[in-house]
Short mmCIF file of C-alpha atoms in Angstrom, two decimals:
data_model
loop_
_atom_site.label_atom_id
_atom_site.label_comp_id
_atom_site.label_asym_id
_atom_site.label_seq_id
_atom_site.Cartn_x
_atom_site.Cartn_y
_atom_site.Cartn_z
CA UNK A 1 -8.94 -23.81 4.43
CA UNK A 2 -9.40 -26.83 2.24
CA UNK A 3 -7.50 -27.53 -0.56
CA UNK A 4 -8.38 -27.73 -3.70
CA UNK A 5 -8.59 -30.83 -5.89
CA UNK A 6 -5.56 -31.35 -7.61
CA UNK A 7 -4.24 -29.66 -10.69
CA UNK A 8 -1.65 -29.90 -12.43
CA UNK A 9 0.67 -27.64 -10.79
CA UNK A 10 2.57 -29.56 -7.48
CA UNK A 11 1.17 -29.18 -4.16
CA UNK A 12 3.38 -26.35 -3.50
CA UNK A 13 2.54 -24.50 -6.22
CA UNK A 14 -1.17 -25.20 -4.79
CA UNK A 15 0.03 -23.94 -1.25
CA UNK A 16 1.63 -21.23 -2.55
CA UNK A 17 -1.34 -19.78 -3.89
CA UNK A 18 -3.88 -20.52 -1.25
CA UNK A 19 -1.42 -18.13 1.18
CA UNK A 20 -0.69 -15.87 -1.45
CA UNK A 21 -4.73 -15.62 -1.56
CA UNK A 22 -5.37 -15.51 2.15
CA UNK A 23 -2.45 -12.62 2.59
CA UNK A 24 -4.10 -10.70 -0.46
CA UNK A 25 -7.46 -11.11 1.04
CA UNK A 26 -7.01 -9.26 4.68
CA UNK A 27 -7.35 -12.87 6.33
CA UNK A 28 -3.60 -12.47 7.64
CA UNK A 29 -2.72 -8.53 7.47
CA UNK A 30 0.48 -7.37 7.06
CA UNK A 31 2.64 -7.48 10.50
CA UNK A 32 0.18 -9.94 11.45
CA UNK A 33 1.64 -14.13 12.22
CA UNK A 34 0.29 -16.68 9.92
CA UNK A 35 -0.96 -20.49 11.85
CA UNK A 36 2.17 -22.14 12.77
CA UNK A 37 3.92 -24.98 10.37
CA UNK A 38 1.77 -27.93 11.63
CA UNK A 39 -1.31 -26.09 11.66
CA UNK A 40 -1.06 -25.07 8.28
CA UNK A 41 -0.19 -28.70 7.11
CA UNK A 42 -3.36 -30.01 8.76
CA UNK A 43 -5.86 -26.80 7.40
CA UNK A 44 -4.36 -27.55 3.66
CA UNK A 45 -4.07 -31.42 4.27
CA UNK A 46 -0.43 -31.43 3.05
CA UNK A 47 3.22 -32.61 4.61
CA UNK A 48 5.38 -30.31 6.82
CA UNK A 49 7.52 -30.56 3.85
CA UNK A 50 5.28 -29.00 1.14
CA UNK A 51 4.19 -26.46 3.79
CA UNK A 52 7.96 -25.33 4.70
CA UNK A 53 8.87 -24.92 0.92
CA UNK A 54 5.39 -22.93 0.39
CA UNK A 55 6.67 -20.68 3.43
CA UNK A 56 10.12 -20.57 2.16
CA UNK A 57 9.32 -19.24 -1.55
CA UNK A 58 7.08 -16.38 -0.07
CA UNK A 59 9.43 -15.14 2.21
CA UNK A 60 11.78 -15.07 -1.02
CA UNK A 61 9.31 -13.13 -3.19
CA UNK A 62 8.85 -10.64 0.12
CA UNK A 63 5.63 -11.78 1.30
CA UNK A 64 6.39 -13.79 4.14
CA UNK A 65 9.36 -12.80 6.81
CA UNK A 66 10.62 -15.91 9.00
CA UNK A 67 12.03 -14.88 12.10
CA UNK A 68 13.87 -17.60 14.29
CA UNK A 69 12.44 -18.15 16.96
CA UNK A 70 9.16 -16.20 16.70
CA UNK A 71 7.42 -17.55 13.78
CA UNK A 72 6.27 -16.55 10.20
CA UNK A 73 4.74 -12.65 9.12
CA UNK A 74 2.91 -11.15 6.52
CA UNK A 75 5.51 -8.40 5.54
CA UNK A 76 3.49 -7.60 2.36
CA UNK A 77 0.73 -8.30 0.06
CA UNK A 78 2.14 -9.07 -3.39
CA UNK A 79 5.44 -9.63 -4.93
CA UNK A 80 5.20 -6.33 -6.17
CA UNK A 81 4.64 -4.93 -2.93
CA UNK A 82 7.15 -6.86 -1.59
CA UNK A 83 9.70 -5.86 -4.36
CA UNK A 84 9.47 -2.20 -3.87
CA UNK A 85 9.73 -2.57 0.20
CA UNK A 86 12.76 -4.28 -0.60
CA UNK A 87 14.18 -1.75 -2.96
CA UNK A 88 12.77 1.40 -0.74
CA UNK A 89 13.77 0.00 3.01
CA UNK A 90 12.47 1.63 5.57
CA UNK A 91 14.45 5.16 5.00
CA UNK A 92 11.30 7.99 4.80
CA UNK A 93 13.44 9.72 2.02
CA UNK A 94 13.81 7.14 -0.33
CA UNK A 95 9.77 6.68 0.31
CA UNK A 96 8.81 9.79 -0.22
CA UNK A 97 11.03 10.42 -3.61
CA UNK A 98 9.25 7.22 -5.03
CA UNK A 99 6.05 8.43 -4.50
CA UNK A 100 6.60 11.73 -5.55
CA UNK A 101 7.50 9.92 -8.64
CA UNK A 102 4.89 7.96 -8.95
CA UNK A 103 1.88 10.77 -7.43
CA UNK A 104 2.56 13.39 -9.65
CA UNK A 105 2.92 11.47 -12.95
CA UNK A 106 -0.19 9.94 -11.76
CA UNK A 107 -2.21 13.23 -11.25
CA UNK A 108 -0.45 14.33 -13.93
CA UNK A 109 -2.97 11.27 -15.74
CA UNK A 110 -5.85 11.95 -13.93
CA UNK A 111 -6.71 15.09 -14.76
CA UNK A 112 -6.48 14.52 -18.16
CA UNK A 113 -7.94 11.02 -18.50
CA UNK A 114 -10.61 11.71 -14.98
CA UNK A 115 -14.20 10.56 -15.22
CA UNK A 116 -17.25 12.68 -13.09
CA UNK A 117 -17.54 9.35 -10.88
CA UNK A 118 -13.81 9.67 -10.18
CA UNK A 119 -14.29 13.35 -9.17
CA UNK A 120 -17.00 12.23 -7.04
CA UNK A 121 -15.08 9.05 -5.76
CA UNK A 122 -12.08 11.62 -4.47
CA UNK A 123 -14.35 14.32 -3.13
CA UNK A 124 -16.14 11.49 -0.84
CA UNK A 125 -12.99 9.68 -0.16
CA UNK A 126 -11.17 13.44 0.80
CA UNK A 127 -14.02 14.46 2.68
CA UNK A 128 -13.60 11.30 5.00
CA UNK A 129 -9.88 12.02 5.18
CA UNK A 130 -10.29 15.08 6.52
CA UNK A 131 -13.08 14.38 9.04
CA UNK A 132 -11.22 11.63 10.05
CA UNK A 133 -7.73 14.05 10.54
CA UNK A 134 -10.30 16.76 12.39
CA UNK A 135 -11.53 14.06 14.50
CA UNK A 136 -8.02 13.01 16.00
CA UNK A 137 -8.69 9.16 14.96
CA UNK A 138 -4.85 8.84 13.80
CA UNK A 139 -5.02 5.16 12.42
CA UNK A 140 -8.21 5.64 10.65
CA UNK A 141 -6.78 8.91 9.12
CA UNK A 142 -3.67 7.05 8.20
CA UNK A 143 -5.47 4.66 5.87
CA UNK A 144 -8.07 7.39 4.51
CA UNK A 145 -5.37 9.30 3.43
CA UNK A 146 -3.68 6.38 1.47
CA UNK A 147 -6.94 5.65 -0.14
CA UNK A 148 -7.31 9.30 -1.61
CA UNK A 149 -3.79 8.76 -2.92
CA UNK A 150 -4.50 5.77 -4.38
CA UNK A 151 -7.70 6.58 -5.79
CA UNK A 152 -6.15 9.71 -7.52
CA UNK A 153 -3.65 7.38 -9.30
CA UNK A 154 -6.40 5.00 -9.82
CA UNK A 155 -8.08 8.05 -12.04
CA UNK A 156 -5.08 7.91 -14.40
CA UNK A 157 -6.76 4.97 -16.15
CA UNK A 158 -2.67 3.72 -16.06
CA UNK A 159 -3.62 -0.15 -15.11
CA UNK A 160 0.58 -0.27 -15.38
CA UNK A 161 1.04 2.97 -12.83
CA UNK A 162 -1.60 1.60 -10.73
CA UNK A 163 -0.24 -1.60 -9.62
CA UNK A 164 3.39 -0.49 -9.16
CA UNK A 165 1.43 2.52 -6.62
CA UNK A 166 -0.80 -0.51 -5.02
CA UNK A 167 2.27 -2.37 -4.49
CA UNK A 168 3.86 0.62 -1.91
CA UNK A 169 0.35 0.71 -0.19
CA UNK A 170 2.70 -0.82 2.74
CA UNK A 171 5.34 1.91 2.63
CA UNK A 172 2.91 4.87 1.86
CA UNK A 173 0.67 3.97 4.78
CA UNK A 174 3.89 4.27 6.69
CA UNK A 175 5.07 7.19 5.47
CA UNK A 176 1.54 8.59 6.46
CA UNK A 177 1.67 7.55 9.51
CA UNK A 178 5.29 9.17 10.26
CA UNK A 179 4.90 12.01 9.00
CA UNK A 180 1.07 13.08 10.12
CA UNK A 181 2.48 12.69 13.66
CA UNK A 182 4.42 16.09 13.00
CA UNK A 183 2.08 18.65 13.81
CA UNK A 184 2.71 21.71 11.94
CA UNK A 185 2.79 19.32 8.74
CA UNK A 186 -0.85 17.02 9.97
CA UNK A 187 -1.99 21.11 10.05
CA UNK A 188 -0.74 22.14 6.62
CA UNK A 189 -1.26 18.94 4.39
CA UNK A 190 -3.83 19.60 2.61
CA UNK A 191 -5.35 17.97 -0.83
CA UNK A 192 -8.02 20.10 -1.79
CA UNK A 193 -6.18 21.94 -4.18
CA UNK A 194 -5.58 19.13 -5.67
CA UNK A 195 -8.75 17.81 -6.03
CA UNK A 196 -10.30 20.46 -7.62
CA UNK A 197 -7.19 20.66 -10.04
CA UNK A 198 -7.63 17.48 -11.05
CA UNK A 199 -11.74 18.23 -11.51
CA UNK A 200 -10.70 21.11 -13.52
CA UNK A 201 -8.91 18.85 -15.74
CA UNK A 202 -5.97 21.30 -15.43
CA UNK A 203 -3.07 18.98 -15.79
CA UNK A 204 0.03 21.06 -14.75
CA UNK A 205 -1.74 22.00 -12.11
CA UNK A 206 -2.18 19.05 -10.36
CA UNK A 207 1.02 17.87 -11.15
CA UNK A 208 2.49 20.75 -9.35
CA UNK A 209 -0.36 20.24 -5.43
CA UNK A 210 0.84 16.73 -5.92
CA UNK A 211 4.15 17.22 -5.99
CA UNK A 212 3.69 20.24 -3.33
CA UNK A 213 3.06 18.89 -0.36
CA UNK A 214 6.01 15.94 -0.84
CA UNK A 215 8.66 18.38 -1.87
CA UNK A 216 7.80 20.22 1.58
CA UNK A 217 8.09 16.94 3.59
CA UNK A 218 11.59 16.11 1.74
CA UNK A 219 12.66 19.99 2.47
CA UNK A 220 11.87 19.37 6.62
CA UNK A 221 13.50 16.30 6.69
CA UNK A 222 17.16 17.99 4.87
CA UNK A 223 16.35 20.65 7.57
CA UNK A 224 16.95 18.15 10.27
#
């Protein structure tokens, strides 16, 4: 990981980005421990110092996480992602109402403002989901099924909408994975109603499958 010539921006500044970059890339995932202090002063060919105030700005923008003791983790891929974790805590409720928010303005969008490649682009990505599902691989299903949900608020041509939704890619894929384990729900979530509402350009429509399913996962959990 070499670091780049000098600019005019300080050498944390420089650090900063060049983890920023690596985080955003995949090369550290989220959960997943970054190289240790010294290691990452001798990859980037800077101080301890530079490194620890690099480390310590991330972990204030919700990026990093130190923990004493055990070392530094990815806890998220952007500040905006890192924002919204913040603000939504790990609570499947207050998940679940932000997406709704968020999911059915956004299909709301797309079947209004939908192209033919984005109808094709969700009826790949939903076939995949579901053979996935059918197929029992859980983690594999888990990110498929984000992907469709992003991809439909992708379709809203809403460059705003879509990064605030890529920035809860974290929680969502969480929320997936919590509540697919239920198995009347894994059984009864289904999207292809709102797929073809969205190909059918019919607007209330698929605000109302989008908003569907969530409203039945917020009803079972003020059942419990």
């Amino acid at each position: 990981m070499p670091l780049i010539t000098a600019r005019r921006t300080g050498l944390v500044d420089q650090v900063i980005e060049q983890i920023r970059a690596s985080v955003a890339g995949g090369e550290w995932p989220v959960d997943s421990r970054i190289p240790p202090e010294p290691e990452l002063a001798e990859a980037l060919g800077v101080g301890r110092n530079t490194v620890r105030e690099a480390v310590r700005a991330l972990a204030h923008s919700g990026i990093l996480e130190v923990r004493q003791g055990d070392g530094t983790y990815v806890r998220a891929t952007s500040e905006v992602s890192g924002a919204l974790r913040r603000l939504c805590g790990s609570e499947l409720r207050d998940v679940l109402q932000v997406r709704r928010c968020l999911e059915v303005e956004g299909a709301r969008l797309a079947a209004a403002a939908r192209t033919e490649e984005d109808v094709a682009e969700l009826r790949t990505l939903l076939d995949r989901r579901d053979s996935l599902q059918e197929q029992g691989r859980d983690d594999d299903f888990v990110r498929a099924d984000t992907d469709f949900h992003l991809a439909v608020v992708r379709c809203s041509h809403n460059p705003v909408l879509t990064e605030l939704y890529c920035g809860l890619t974290e929680v969502v894929m969480a929320s997936v994975a919590t509540t697919s384990t239920k198995p009347v729900q894994a059984d009864q979530i289904r999207h292809r109603g709102l797929l073809e509402a969205i190909a059918a350009a019919d607007v209330e429509g698929a605000a109302r499958e989008a908003g569907g399913f969530l409203d039945e996962l917020l009803d079972g959990l003020s059942a419990r």
